[in-house]
Amino acid sequence: SQTIHQWPATLVQPVGSPLSLECTVEGTSNPNLYWYRQAAGRGLQLLFYSVGIGQISSEVPQNLSASRPQDRQFILSSKKLLLSDSGFYLCAWSPPAGGHFLYGYTFGSGTRLTVV
Amino acid sequence: SQQGEEDPQALSIQEGENATMNCSYKTSINNLQWYRQNSGRGLVHLILIRSNEREKHSGRLRVTLDTSKKSSSLLITASRAADTASYFCAIQANDYKLSFGAGTTVTVRA
């Protein structure tokens, strides 16, 4: 069966520090991968999605970046965090080749990031 | 905006009662999905309903879709304390993006 792992669960970082959040998927090949951010009490905002290794689409211009160095690994990074980067970050995957139209997304357990 | 919008924002019901929440959207869609989020956790997929479907059931969940009114509803029957969570609708057009609303917070009182 497929599983998605996301870490760390919580993170407190000072303003201006770098960020690296990692997400890995097991049990499937060539998944579509997504990074979302959720502000407190709000819905989810799509940040990045990837349909293959090295293929990243950015939805919101900001100081975050994403990379997909391996088929089932998706990394969210920042060189210098801002206070406004605080939030709940969620990684998700969906099946490839049109599977995202047939099946729901599977989400990781999220990372609570607080920038201080 | 392309996202769905849920109504009401919050809902408090007695255990055993039914809970109904609605979602409206503005664009053409390929499908509409409902998710549940327990406090501080990730989202769990509940139901996906395609644009050519009108109703779908899964256990105690019933989802309807009216594409002419661009709206959907989620009904939870015979609610339980474990149904306490936030519920989100998400719309998917003919691309990779799944756009979420702000959610409905459901509290089931014992």
PDB file of N, CA and C in Angstrom, chain B:
ATOM      1  N   SER B   1     -12.500  33.758  -7.827  1.00  0.00           N
ATOM      2  CA  SER B   1     -11.459  32.798  -7.487  1.00  0.00           C
ATOM      3  C   SER B   1     -11.930  31.396  -7.834  1.00  0.00           C
ATOM      4  N   GLN B   2     -11.008  30.487  -7.976  1.00  0.00           N
ATOM      5  CA  GLN B   2     -11.357  29.153  -8.420  1.00  0.00           C
ATOM      6  C   GLN B   2     -11.756  28.257  -7.272  1.00  0.00           C
ATOM      7  N   GLN B   3     -11.529  28.674  -6.043  1.00  0.00           N
ATOM      8  CA  GLN B   3     -11.742  27.775  -4.926  1.00  0.00           C
ATOM      9  C   GLN B   3     -13.216  27.652  -4.586  1.00  0.00           C
ATOM     10  N   GLY B   4     -13.528  26.573  -3.839  1.00  0.00           N
ATOM     11  CA  GLY B   4     -14.869  26.409  -3.319  1.00  0.00           C
ATOM     12  C   GLY B   4     -15.027  27.211  -2.048  1.00  0.00           C
ATOM     13  N   GLU B   5     -16.270  27.526  -1.728  1.00  0.00           N
ATOM     14  CA  GLU B   5     -16.557  28.250  -0.497  1.00  0.00           C
ATOM     15  C   GLU B   5     -17.604  27.486   0.284  1.00  0.00           C
ATOM     16  N   GLU B   6     -17.280  27.132   1.530  1.00  0.00           N
ATOM     17  CA  GLU B   6     -18.184  26.333   2.336  1.00  0.00           C
ATOM     18  C   GLU B   6     -19.116  27.219   3.165  1.00  0.00           C
ATOM     19  N   ASP B   7     -20.255  26.650   3.456  1.00  0.00           N
ATOM     20  CA  ASP B   7     -21.250  27.320   4.296  1.00  0.00           C
ATOM     21  C   ASP B   7     -22.009  26.241   5.066  1.00  0.00           C
ATOM     22  N   PRO B   8     -22.201  26.370   6.390  1.00  0.00           N
ATOM     23  CA  PRO B   8     -21.748  27.483   7.229  1.00  0.00           C
ATOM     24  C   PRO B   8     -20.263  27.371   7.573  1.00  0.00           C
ATOM     25  N   GLN B   9     -19.738  28.378   8.227  1.00  0.00           N
ATOM     26  CA  GLN B   9     -18.349  28.314   8.679  1.00  0.00           C
ATOM     27  C   GLN B   9     -18.209  27.370   9.858  1.00  0.00           C
ATOM     28  N   ALA B  10     -19.259  27.312  10.695  1.00  0.00           N
ATOM     29  CA  ALA B  10     -19.221  26.433  11.858  1.00  0.00           C
ATOM     30  C   ALA B  10     -20.603  25.848  12.091  1.00  0.00           C
ATOM     31  N   LEU B  11     -20.609  24.655  12.677  1.00  0.00           N
ATOM     32  CA  LEU B  11     -21.840  23.909  12.876  1.00  0.00           C
ATOM     33  C   LEU B  11     -21.712  23.106  14.163  1.00  0.00           C
ATOM     34  N   SER B  12     -22.708  23.224  15.050  1.00  0.00           N
ATOM     35  CA  SER B  12     -22.694  22.458  16.294  1.00  0.00           C
ATOM     36  C   SER B  12     -23.973  21.639  16.362  1.00  0.00           C
ATOM     37  N   ILE B  13     -23.837  20.330  16.516  1.00  0.00           N
ATOM     38  CA  ILE B  13     -25.005  19.456  16.523  1.00  0.00           C
ATOM     39  C   ILE B  13     -24.894  18.443  17.656  1.00  0.00           C
ATOM     40  N   GLN B  14     -26.014  17.837  17.977  1.00  0.00           N
ATOM     41  CA  GLN B  14     -26.068  16.807  18.995  1.00  0.00           C
ATOM     42  C   GLN B  14     -25.721  15.466  18.346  1.00  0.00           C
ATOM     43  N   GLU B  15     -25.099  14.624  19.111  1.00  0.00           N
ATOM     44  CA  GLU B  15     -24.782  13.277  18.621  1.00  0.00           C
ATOM     45  C   GLU B  15     -26.068  12.595  18.152  1.00  0.00           C
ATOM     46  N   GLY B  16     -25.989  11.954  16.998  1.00  0.00           N
ATOM     47  CA  GLY B  16     -27.162  11.295  16.438  1.00  0.00           C
ATOM     48  C   GLY B  16     -27.890  12.121  15.400  1.00  0.00           C
ATOM     49  N   GLU B  17     -27.672  13.442  15.416  1.00  0.00           N
ATOM     50  CA  GLU B  17     -28.308  14.317  14.434  1.00  0.00           C
ATOM     51  C   GLU B  17     -27.534  14.266  13.118  1.00  0.00           C
ATOM     52  N   ASN B  18     -28.170  14.800  12.085  1.00  0.00           N
ATOM     53  CA  ASN B  18     -27.502  14.900  10.787  1.00  0.00           C
ATOM     54  C   ASN B  18     -26.819  16.263  10.669  1.00  0.00           C
ATOM     55  N   ALA B  19     -25.727  16.293   9.926  1.00  0.00           N
ATOM     56  CA  ALA B  19     -25.011  17.547   9.667  1.00  0.00           C
ATOM     57  C   ALA B  19     -24.945  17.768   8.171  1.00  0.00           C
ATOM     58  N   THR B  20     -25.302  18.965   7.751  1.00  0.00           N
ATOM     59  CA  THR B  20     -25.260  19.304   6.330  1.00  0.00           C
ATOM     60  C   THR B  20     -24.419  20.555   6.128  1.00  0.00           C
ATOM     61  N   MET B  21     -23.514  20.485   5.177  1.00  0.00           N
ATOM     62  CA  MET B  21     -22.724  21.656   4.831  1.00  0.00           C
ATOM     63  C   MET B  21     -22.699  21.793   3.314  1.00  0.00           C
ATOM     64  N   ASN B  22     -22.540  23.019   2.869  1.00  0.00           N
ATOM     65  CA  ASN B  22     -22.641  23.310   1.448  1.00  0.00           C
ATOM     66  C   ASN B  22     -21.353  23.914   0.912  1.00  0.00           C
ATOM     67  N   CYS B  23     -21.185  23.773  -0.382  1.00  0.00           N
ATOM     68  CA  CYS B  23     -20.010  24.312  -1.061  1.00  0.00           C
ATOM     69  C   CYS B  23     -20.457  24.944  -2.362  1.00  0.00           C
ATOM     70  N   SER B  24     -20.013  26.160  -2.597  1.00  0.00           N
ATOM     71  CA  SER B  24     -20.306  26.819  -3.870  1.00  0.00           C
ATOM     72  C   SER B  24     -18.996  27.168  -4.567  1.00  0.00           C
ATOM     73  N   TYR B  25     -19.049  27.201  -5.883  1.00  0.00           N
ATOM     74  CA  TYR B  25     -17.843  27.511  -6.655  1.00  0.00           C
ATOM     75  C   TYR B  25     -18.243  28.295  -7.894  1.00  0.00           C
ATOM     76  N   LYS B  26     -17.246  28.778  -8.626  1.00  0.00           N
ATOM     77  CA  LYS B  26     -17.560  29.709  -9.707  1.00  0.00           C
ATOM     78  C   LYS B  26     -17.120  29.244 -11.085  1.00  0.00           C
ATOM     79  N   THR B  27     -16.281  28.212 -11.154  1.00  0.00           N
ATOM     80  CA  THR B  27     -15.731  27.824 -12.450  1.00  0.00           C
ATOM     81  C   THR B  27     -16.275  26.471 -12.890  1.00  0.00           C
ATOM     82  N   SER B  28     -15.980  26.086 -14.112  1.00  0.00           N
ATOM     83  CA  SER B  28     -16.294  24.728 -14.558  1.00  0.00           C
ATOM     84  C   SER B  28     -15.326  23.769 -13.886  1.00  0.00           C
ATOM     85  N   ILE B  29     -15.824  22.591 -13.564  1.00  0.00           N
ATOM     86  CA  ILE B  29     -14.983  21.649 -12.827  1.00  0.00           C
ATOM     87  C   ILE B  29     -14.933  20.292 -13.517  1.00  0.00           C
ATOM     88  N   ASN B  30     -13.870  19.566 -13.242  1.00  0.00           N
ATOM     89  CA  ASN B  30     -13.787  18.160 -13.629  1.00  0.00           C
ATOM     90  C   ASN B  30     -14.400  17.312 -12.523  1.00  0.00           C
ATOM     91  N   ASN B  31     -14.080  17.662 -11.258  1.00  0.00           N
ATOM     92  CA  ASN B  31     -14.663  16.960 -10.130  1.00  0.00           C
ATOM     93  C   ASN B  31     -14.631  17.847  -8.893  1.00  0.00           C
ATOM     94  N   LEU B  32     -15.347  17.430  -7.876  1.00  0.00           N
ATOM     95  CA  LEU B  32     -15.371  18.124  -6.591  1.00  0.00           C
ATOM     96  C   LEU B  32     -15.115  17.084  -5.524  1.00  0.00           C
ATOM     97  N   GLN B  33     -14.302  17.440  -4.553  1.00  0.00           N
ATOM     98  CA  GLN B  33     -13.917  16.471  -3.524  1.00  0.00           C
ATOM     99  C   GLN B  33     -14.198  17.046  -2.134  1.00  0.00           C
ATOM    100  N   TRP B  34     -14.438  16.165  -1.193  1.00  0.00           N
ATOM    101  CA  TRP B  34     -14.607  16.557   0.204  1.00  0.00           C
ATOM    102  C   TRP B  34     -13.536  15.871   1.044  1.00  0.00           C
ATOM    103  N   TYR B  35     -12.980  16.647   1.990  1.00  0.00           N
ATOM    104  CA  TYR B  35     -11.931  16.168   2.883  1.00  0.00           C
ATOM    105  C   TYR B  35     -12.306  16.496   4.317  1.00  0.00           C
ATOM    106  N   ARG B  36     -11.758  15.712   5.235  1.00  0.00           N
ATOM    107  CA  ARG B  36     -11.906  15.960   6.666  1.00  0.00           C
ATOM    108  C   ARG B  36     -10.529  16.210   7.265  1.00  0.00           C
ATOM    109  N   GLN B  37     -10.476  17.135   8.209  1.00  0.00           N
ATOM    110  CA  GLN B  37      -9.239  17.421   8.923  1.00  0.00           C
ATOM    111  C   GLN B  37      -9.531  17.473  10.415  1.00  0.00           C
ATOM    112  N   ASN B  38      -8.927  16.559  11.140  1.00  0.00           N
ATOM    113  CA  ASN B  38      -8.977  16.635  12.589  1.00  0.00           C
ATOM    114  C   ASN B  38      -7.945  17.659  13.041  1.00  0.00           C
ATOM    115  N   SER B  39      -8.171  18.232  14.195  1.00  0.00           N
ATOM    116  CA  SER B  39      -7.365  19.356  14.661  1.00  0.00           C
ATOM    117  C   SER B  39      -5.866  19.061  14.598  1.00  0.00           C
ATOM    118  N   GLY B  40      -5.138  19.900  13.871  1.00  0.00           N
ATOM    119  CA  GLY B  40      -3.696  19.780  13.810  1.00  0.00           C
ATOM    120  C   GLY B  40      -3.177  18.615  13.002  1.00  0.00           C
ATOM    121  N   ARG B  41      -4.041  17.999  12.222  1.00  0.00           N
ATOM    122  CA  ARG B  41      -3.614  16.827  11.440  1.00  0.00           C
ATOM    123  C   ARG B  41      -3.703  17.091   9.947  1.00  0.00           C
ATOM    124  N   GLY B  42      -3.285  16.098   9.186  1.00  0.00           N
ATOM    125  CA  GLY B  42      -3.422  16.197   7.738  1.00  0.00           C
ATOM    126  C   GLY B  42      -4.861  15.977   7.304  1.00  0.00           C
ATOM    127  N   LEU B  43      -5.117  16.172   6.007  1.00  0.00           N
ATOM    128  CA  LEU B  43      -6.464  16.003   5.485  1.00  0.00           C
ATOM    129  C   LEU B  43      -6.683  14.564   5.035  1.00  0.00           C
ATOM    130  N   VAL B  44      -7.902  14.103   5.216  1.00  0.00           N
ATOM    131  CA  VAL B  44      -8.288  12.766   4.798  1.00  0.00           C
ATOM    132  C   VAL B  44      -9.361  12.881   3.720  1.00  0.00           C
ATOM    133  N   HIS B  45      -9.119  12.217   2.605  1.00  0.00           N
ATOM    134  CA  HIS B  45     -10.079  12.248   1.495  1.00  0.00           C
ATOM    135  C   HIS B  45     -11.330  11.461   1.867  1.00  0.00           C
ATOM    136  N   LEU B  46     -12.498  12.073   1.625  1.00  0.00           N
ATOM    137  CA  LEU B  46     -13.768  11.419   1.928  1.00  0.00           C
ATOM    138  C   LEU B  46     -14.455  10.908   0.656  1.00  0.00           C
ATOM    139  N   ILE B  47     -14.729  11.814  -0.258  1.00  0.00           N
ATOM    140  CA  ILE B  47     -15.493  11.452  -1.459  1.00  0.00           C
ATOM    141  C   ILE B  47     -15.062  12.329  -2.617  1.00  0.00           C
ATOM    142  N   LEU B  48     -15.010  11.762  -3.807  1.00  0.00           N
ATOM    143  CA  LEU B  48     -14.807  12.497  -5.059  1.00  0.00           C
ATOM    144  C   LEU B  48     -16.050  12.292  -5.910  1.00  0.00           C
ATOM    145  N   ILE B  49     -16.624  13.377  -6.388  1.00  0.00           N
ATOM    146  CA  ILE B  49     -17.791  13.290  -7.258  1.00  0.00           C
ATOM    147  C   ILE B  49     -17.459  14.008  -8.558  1.00  0.00           C
ATOM    148  N   ARG B  50     -17.671  13.322  -9.666  1.00  0.00           N
ATOM    149  CA  ARG B  50     -17.315  13.891 -10.962  1.00  0.00           C
ATOM    150  C   ARG B  50     -18.415  14.828 -11.447  1.00  0.00           C
ATOM    151  N   SER B  51     -18.087  15.646 -12.411  1.00  0.00           N
ATOM    152  CA  SER B  51     -19.040  16.658 -12.875  1.00  0.00           C
ATOM    153  C   SER B  51     -20.278  16.044 -13.530  1.00  0.00           C
ATOM    154  N   ASN B  52     -20.187  14.802 -13.991  1.00  0.00           N
ATOM    155  CA  ASN B  52     -21.351  14.168 -14.619  1.00  0.00           C
ATOM    156  C   ASN B  52     -22.150  13.304 -13.634  1.00  0.00           C
ATOM    157  N   GLU B  53     -21.774  13.370 -12.362  1.00  0.00           N
ATOM    158  CA  GLU B  53     -22.501  12.646 -11.330  1.00  0.00           C
ATOM    159  C   GLU B  53     -23.329  13.612 -10.507  1.00  0.00           C
ATOM    160  N   ARG B  54     -24.430  13.127  -9.947  1.00  0.00           N
ATOM    161  CA  ARG B  54     -25.313  14.009  -9.175  1.00  0.00           C
ATOM    162  C   ARG B  54     -25.315  13.679  -7.695  1.00  0.00           C
ATOM    163  N   GLU B  55     -25.032  12.416  -7.382  1.00  0.00           N
ATOM    164  CA  GLU B  55     -25.072  12.006  -5.976  1.00  0.00           C
ATOM    165  C   GLU B  55     -24.125  10.841  -5.773  1.00  0.00           C
ATOM    166  N   LYS B  56     -23.537  10.813  -4.581  1.00  0.00           N
ATOM    167  CA  LYS B  56     -22.635   9.729  -4.252  1.00  0.00           C
ATOM    168  C   LYS B  56     -22.723   9.441  -2.759  1.00  0.00           C
ATOM    169  N   HIS B  57     -22.598   8.171  -2.400  1.00  0.00           N
ATOM    170  CA  HIS B  57     -22.695   7.767  -1.008  1.00  0.00           C
ATOM    171  C   HIS B  57     -21.425   7.034  -0.602  1.00  0.00           C
ATOM    172  N   SER B  58     -21.073   7.200   0.680  1.00  0.00           N
ATOM    173  CA  SER B  58     -19.995   6.416   1.259  1.00  0.00           C
ATOM    174  C   SER B  58     -20.291   6.276   2.740  1.00  0.00           C
ATOM    175  N   GLY B  59     -20.756   5.110   3.140  1.00  0.00           N
ATOM    176  CA  GLY B  59     -21.115   4.906   4.543  1.00  0.00           C
ATOM    177  C   GLY B  59     -22.188   5.884   4.976  1.00  0.00           C
ATOM    178  N   ARG B  60     -21.889   6.686   6.003  1.00  0.00           N
ATOM    179  CA  ARG B  60     -22.853   7.684   6.503  1.00  0.00           C
ATOM    180  C   ARG B  60     -22.759   9.022   5.771  1.00  0.00           C
ATOM    181  N   LEU B  61     -21.961   9.080   4.730  1.00  0.00           N
ATOM    182  CA  LEU B  61     -21.779  10.323   3.977  1.00  0.00           C
ATOM    183  C   LEU B  61     -22.581  10.282   2.681  1.00  0.00           C
ATOM    184  N   ARG B  62     -23.203  11.430   2.387  1.00  0.00           N
ATOM    185  CA  ARG B  62     -23.915  11.574   1.116  1.00  0.00           C
ATOM    186  C   ARG B  62     -23.533  12.917   0.520  1.00  0.00           C
ATOM    187  N   VAL B  63     -23.067  12.890  -0.704  1.00  0.00           N
ATOM    188  CA  VAL B  63     -22.648  14.105  -1.399  1.00  0.00           C
ATOM    189  C   VAL B  63     -23.523  14.291  -2.622  1.00  0.00           C
ATOM    190  N   THR B  64     -23.978  15.517  -2.819  1.00  0.00           N
ATOM    191  CA  THR B  64     -24.712  15.861  -4.035  1.00  0.00           C
ATOM    192  C   THR B  64     -23.947  16.937  -4.781  1.00  0.00           C
ATOM    193  N   LEU B  65     -24.167  16.979  -6.070  1.00  0.00           N
ATOM    194  CA  LEU B  65     -23.521  17.978  -6.919  1.00  0.00           C
ATOM    195  C   LEU B  65     -24.533  18.503  -7.920  1.00  0.00           C
ATOM    196  N   ASP B  66     -24.668  19.812  -7.969  1.00  0.00           N
ATOM    197  CA  ASP B  66     -25.538  20.472  -8.947  1.00  0.00           C
ATOM    198  C   ASP B  66     -24.664  21.422  -9.763  1.00  0.00           C
ATOM    199  N   THR B  67     -24.250  20.982 -10.926  1.00  0.00           N
ATOM    200  CA  THR B  67     -23.330  21.798 -11.732  1.00  0.00           C
ATOM    201  C   THR B  67     -24.025  23.020 -12.315  1.00  0.00           C
ATOM    202  N   SER B  68     -25.360  22.971 -12.458  1.00  0.00           N
ATOM    203  CA  SER B  68     -26.068  24.146 -12.988  1.00  0.00           C
ATOM    204  C   SER B  68     -26.061  25.283 -11.968  1.00  0.00           C
ATOM    205  N   LYS B  69     -26.076  24.922 -10.693  1.00  0.00           N
ATOM    206  CA  LYS B  69     -26.014  25.923  -9.618  1.00  0.00           C
ATOM    207  C   LYS B  69     -24.603  26.078  -9.074  1.00  0.00           C
ATOM    208  N   LYS B  70     -23.679  25.278  -9.600  1.00  0.00           N
ATOM    209  CA  LYS B  70     -22.303  25.303  -9.112  1.00  0.00           C
ATOM    210  C   LYS B  70     -22.268  25.157  -7.588  1.00  0.00           C
ATOM    211  N   SER B  71     -22.880  24.097  -7.115  1.00  0.00           N
ATOM    212  CA  SER B  71     -22.918  23.879  -5.671  1.00  0.00           C
ATOM    213  C   SER B  71     -22.922  22.389  -5.356  1.00  0.00           C
ATOM    214  N   SER B  72     -22.472  22.098  -4.141  1.00  0.00           N
ATOM    215  CA  SER B  72     -22.433  20.727  -3.656  1.00  0.00           C
ATOM    216  C   SER B  72     -22.810  20.733  -2.182  1.00  0.00           C
ATOM    217  N   SER B  73     -23.284  19.614  -1.701  1.00  0.00           N
ATOM    218  CA  SER B  73     -23.560  19.494  -0.277  1.00  0.00           C
ATOM    219  C   SER B  73     -23.016  18.176   0.235  1.00  0.00           C
ATOM    220  N   LEU B  74     -22.599  18.200   1.500  1.00  0.00           N
ATOM    221  CA  LEU B  74     -22.145  17.009   2.199  1.00  0.00           C
ATOM    222  C   LEU B  74     -23.068  16.795   3.385  1.00  0.00           C
ATOM    223  N   LEU B  75     -23.663  15.619   3.443  1.00  0.00           N
ATOM    224  CA  LEU B  75     -24.535  15.249   4.551  1.00  0.00           C
ATOM    225  C   LEU B  75     -23.874  14.131   5.339  1.00  0.00           C
ATOM    226  N   ILE B  76     -23.750  14.328   6.636  1.00  0.00           N
ATOM    227  CA  ILE B  76     -23.280  13.272   7.531  1.00  0.00           C
ATOM    228  C   ILE B  76     -24.480  12.843   8.354  1.00  0.00           C
ATOM    229  N   THR B  77     -24.876  11.601   8.223  1.00  0.00           N
ATOM    230  CA  THR B  77     -26.046  11.123   8.962  1.00  0.00           C
ATOM    231  C   THR B  77     -25.630  10.497  10.292  1.00  0.00           C
ATOM    232  N   ALA B  78     -26.526  10.556  11.253  1.00  0.00           N
ATOM    233  CA  ALA B  78     -26.314   9.915  12.567  1.00  0.00           C
ATOM    234  C   ALA B  78     -24.930  10.236  13.106  1.00  0.00           C
ATOM    235  N   SER B  79     -24.663  11.511  13.299  1.00  0.00           N
ATOM    236  CA  SER B  79     -23.312  11.960  13.651  1.00  0.00           C
ATOM    237  C   SER B  79     -22.835  11.361  14.968  1.00  0.00           C
ATOM    238  N   ARG B  80     -21.527  11.250  15.066  1.00  0.00           N
ATOM    239  CA  ARG B  80     -20.862  10.717  16.250  1.00  0.00           C
ATOM    240  C   ARG B  80     -19.837  11.736  16.734  1.00  0.00           C
ATOM    241  N   ALA B  81     -19.387  11.592  17.951  1.00  0.00           N
ATOM    242  CA  ALA B  81     -18.366  12.487  18.491  1.00  0.00           C
ATOM    243  C   ALA B  81     -17.110  12.476  17.621  1.00  0.00           C
ATOM    244  N   ALA B  82     -16.807  11.333  17.046  1.00  0.00           N
ATOM    245  CA  ALA B  82     -15.615  11.203  16.202  1.00  0.00           C
ATOM    246  C   ALA B  82     -15.731  11.982  14.895  1.00  0.00           C
ATOM    247  N   ASP B  83     -16.925  12.453  14.563  1.00  0.00           N
ATOM    248  CA  ASP B  83     -17.098  13.262  13.343  1.00  0.00           C
ATOM    249  C   ASP B  83     -16.685  14.714  13.569  1.00  0.00           C
ATOM    250  N   THR B  84     -16.397  15.083  14.814  1.00  0.00           N
ATOM    251  CA  THR B  84     -15.929  16.436  15.102  1.00  0.00           C
ATOM    252  C   THR B  84     -14.636  16.693  14.354  1.00  0.00           C
ATOM    253  N   ALA B  85     -14.660  17.686  13.461  1.00  0.00           N
ATOM    254  CA  ALA B  85     -13.523  17.955  12.587  1.00  0.00           C
ATOM    255  C   ALA B  85     -13.867  19.156  11.716  1.00  0.00           C
ATOM    256  N   SER B  86     -12.917  19.573  10.902  1.00  0.00           N
ATOM    257  CA  SER B  86     -13.187  20.556   9.854  1.00  0.00           C
ATOM    258  C   SER B  86     -13.352  19.822   8.539  1.00  0.00           C
ATOM    259  N   TYR B  87     -14.312  20.274   7.755  1.00  0.00           N
ATOM    260  CA  TYR B  87     -14.615  19.630   6.475  1.00  0.00           C
ATOM    261  C   TYR B  87     -14.391  20.645   5.362  1.00  0.00           C
ATOM    262  N   PHE B  88     -13.658  20.208   4.348  1.00  0.00           N
ATOM    263  CA  PHE B  88     -13.294  21.095   3.247  1.00  0.00           C
ATOM    264  C   PHE B  88     -13.799  20.528   1.933  1.00  0.00           C
ATOM    265  N   CYS B  89     -14.331  21.418   1.107  1.00  0.00           N
ATOM    266  CA  CYS B  89     -14.574  21.012  -0.266  1.00  0.00           C
ATOM    267  C   CYS B  89     -13.413  21.527  -1.113  1.00  0.00           C
ATOM    268  N   ALA B  90     -13.130  20.818  -2.175  1.00  0.00           N
ATOM    269  CA  ALA B  90     -12.040  21.182  -3.071  1.00  0.00           C
ATOM    270  C   ALA B  90     -12.497  20.931  -4.493  1.00  0.00           C
ATOM    271  N   ILE B  91     -12.213  21.875  -5.361  1.00  0.00           N
ATOM    272  CA  ILE B  91     -12.623  21.723  -6.752  1.00  0.00           C
ATOM    273  C   ILE B  91     -11.413  21.525  -7.639  1.00  0.00           C
ATOM    274  N   GLN B  92     -11.621  20.719  -8.649  1.00  0.00           N
ATOM    275  CA  GLN B  92     -10.553  20.450  -9.602  1.00  0.00           C
ATOM    276  C   GLN B  92     -11.075  20.719 -11.009  1.00  0.00           C
ATOM    277  N   ALA B  93     -10.445  21.667 -11.662  1.00  0.00           N
ATOM    278  CA  ALA B  93     -10.751  21.933 -13.062  1.00  0.00           C
ATOM    279  C   ALA B  93      -9.930  20.948 -13.905  1.00  0.00           C
ATOM    280  N   ASN B  94      -9.740  21.223 -15.162  1.00  0.00           N
ATOM    281  CA  ASN B  94      -9.021  20.286 -16.015  1.00  0.00           C
ATOM    282  C   ASN B  94      -7.516  20.532 -15.980  1.00  0.00           C
ATOM    283  N   ASP B  95      -6.963  20.559 -14.748  1.00  0.00           N
ATOM    284  CA  ASP B  95      -5.521  20.703 -14.574  1.00  0.00           C
ATOM    285  C   ASP B  95      -5.129  19.954 -13.301  1.00  0.00           C
ATOM    286  N   TYR B  96      -3.942  20.198 -12.815  1.00  0.00           N
ATOM    287  CA  TYR B  96      -3.445  19.456 -11.654  1.00  0.00           C
ATOM    288  C   TYR B  96      -3.835  20.085 -10.331  1.00  0.00           C
ATOM    289  N   LYS B  97      -4.432  21.272 -10.385  1.00  0.00           N
ATOM    290  CA  LYS B  97      -4.624  22.007  -9.142  1.00  0.00           C
ATOM    291  C   LYS B  97      -5.927  21.633  -8.463  1.00  0.00           C
ATOM    292  N   LEU B  98      -5.838  21.364  -7.179  1.00  0.00           N
ATOM    293  CA  LEU B  98      -7.007  21.122  -6.349  1.00  0.00           C
ATOM    294  C   LEU B  98      -7.135  22.322  -5.428  1.00  0.00           C
ATOM    295  N   SER B  99      -8.230  23.077  -5.569  1.00  0.00           N
ATOM    296  CA  SER B  99      -8.390  24.343  -4.842  1.00  0.00           C
ATOM    297  C   SER B  99      -9.390  24.178  -3.708  1.00  0.00           C
ATOM    298  N   PHE B 100      -8.959  24.537  -2.515  1.00  0.00           N
ATOM    299  CA  PHE B 100      -9.745  24.313  -1.305  1.00  0.00           C
ATOM    300  C   PHE B 100     -10.445  25.577  -0.830  1.00  0.00           C
ATOM    301  N   GLY B 101     -11.597  25.366  -0.182  1.00  0.00           N
ATOM    302  CA  GLY B 101     -12.260  26.443   0.519  1.00  0.00           C
ATOM    303  C   GLY B 101     -11.723  26.565   1.931  1.00  0.00           C
ATOM    304  N   ALA B 102     -12.346  27.462   2.719  1.00  0.00           N
ATOM    305  CA  ALA B 102     -11.881  27.725   4.083  1.00  0.00           C
ATOM    306  C   ALA B 102     -12.407  26.711   5.084  1.00  0.00           C
ATOM    307  N   GLY B 103     -13.382  25.897   4.694  1.00  0.00           N
ATOM    308  CA  GLY B 103     -13.833  24.807   5.539  1.00  0.00           C
ATOM    309  C   GLY B 103     -15.014  25.119   6.438  1.00  0.00           C
ATOM    310  N   THR B 104     -15.656  24.064   6.886  1.00  0.00           N
ATOM    311  CA  THR B 104     -16.723  24.127   7.883  1.00  0.00           C
ATOM    312  C   THR B 104     -16.270  23.351   9.108  1.00  0.00           C
ATOM    313  N   THR B 105     -16.299  23.997  10.261  1.00  0.00           N
ATOM    314  CA  THR B 105     -15.914  23.326  11.508  1.00  0.00           C
ATOM    315  C   THR B 105     -17.155  22.717  12.130  1.00  0.00           C
ATOM    316  N   VAL B 106     -17.143  21.402  12.278  1.00  0.00           N
ATOM    317  CA  VAL B 106     -18.285  20.678  12.835  1.00  0.00           C
ATOM    318  C   VAL B 106     -17.949  20.190  14.232  1.00  0.00           C
ATOM    319  N   THR B 107     -18.813  20.519  15.181  1.00  0.00           N
ATOM    320  CA  THR B 107     -18.661  20.035  16.555  1.00  0.00           C
ATOM    321  C   THR B 107     -19.865  19.170  16.874  1.00  0.00           C
ATOM    322  N   VAL B 108     -19.618  17.931  17.263  1.00  0.00           N
ATOM    323  CA  VAL B 108     -20.683  17.013  17.639  1.00  0.00           C
ATOM    324  C   VAL B 108     -20.683  16.883  19.150  1.00  0.00           C
ATOM    325  N   ARG B 109     -21.778  17.301  19.781  1.00  0.00           N
ATOM    326  CA  ARG B 109     -21.896  17.296  21.238  1.00  0.00           C
ATOM    327  C   ARG B 109     -22.471  15.962  21.714  1.00  0.00           C
ATOM    328  N   ALA B 110     -21.885  15.440  22.779  1.00  0.00           N
ATOM    329  CA  ALA B 110     -22.349  14.152  23.318  1.00  0.00           C
ATOM    330  C   ALA B 110     -23.667  14.292  24.066  1.00  0.00           C
TER     331      ALA B 110
END
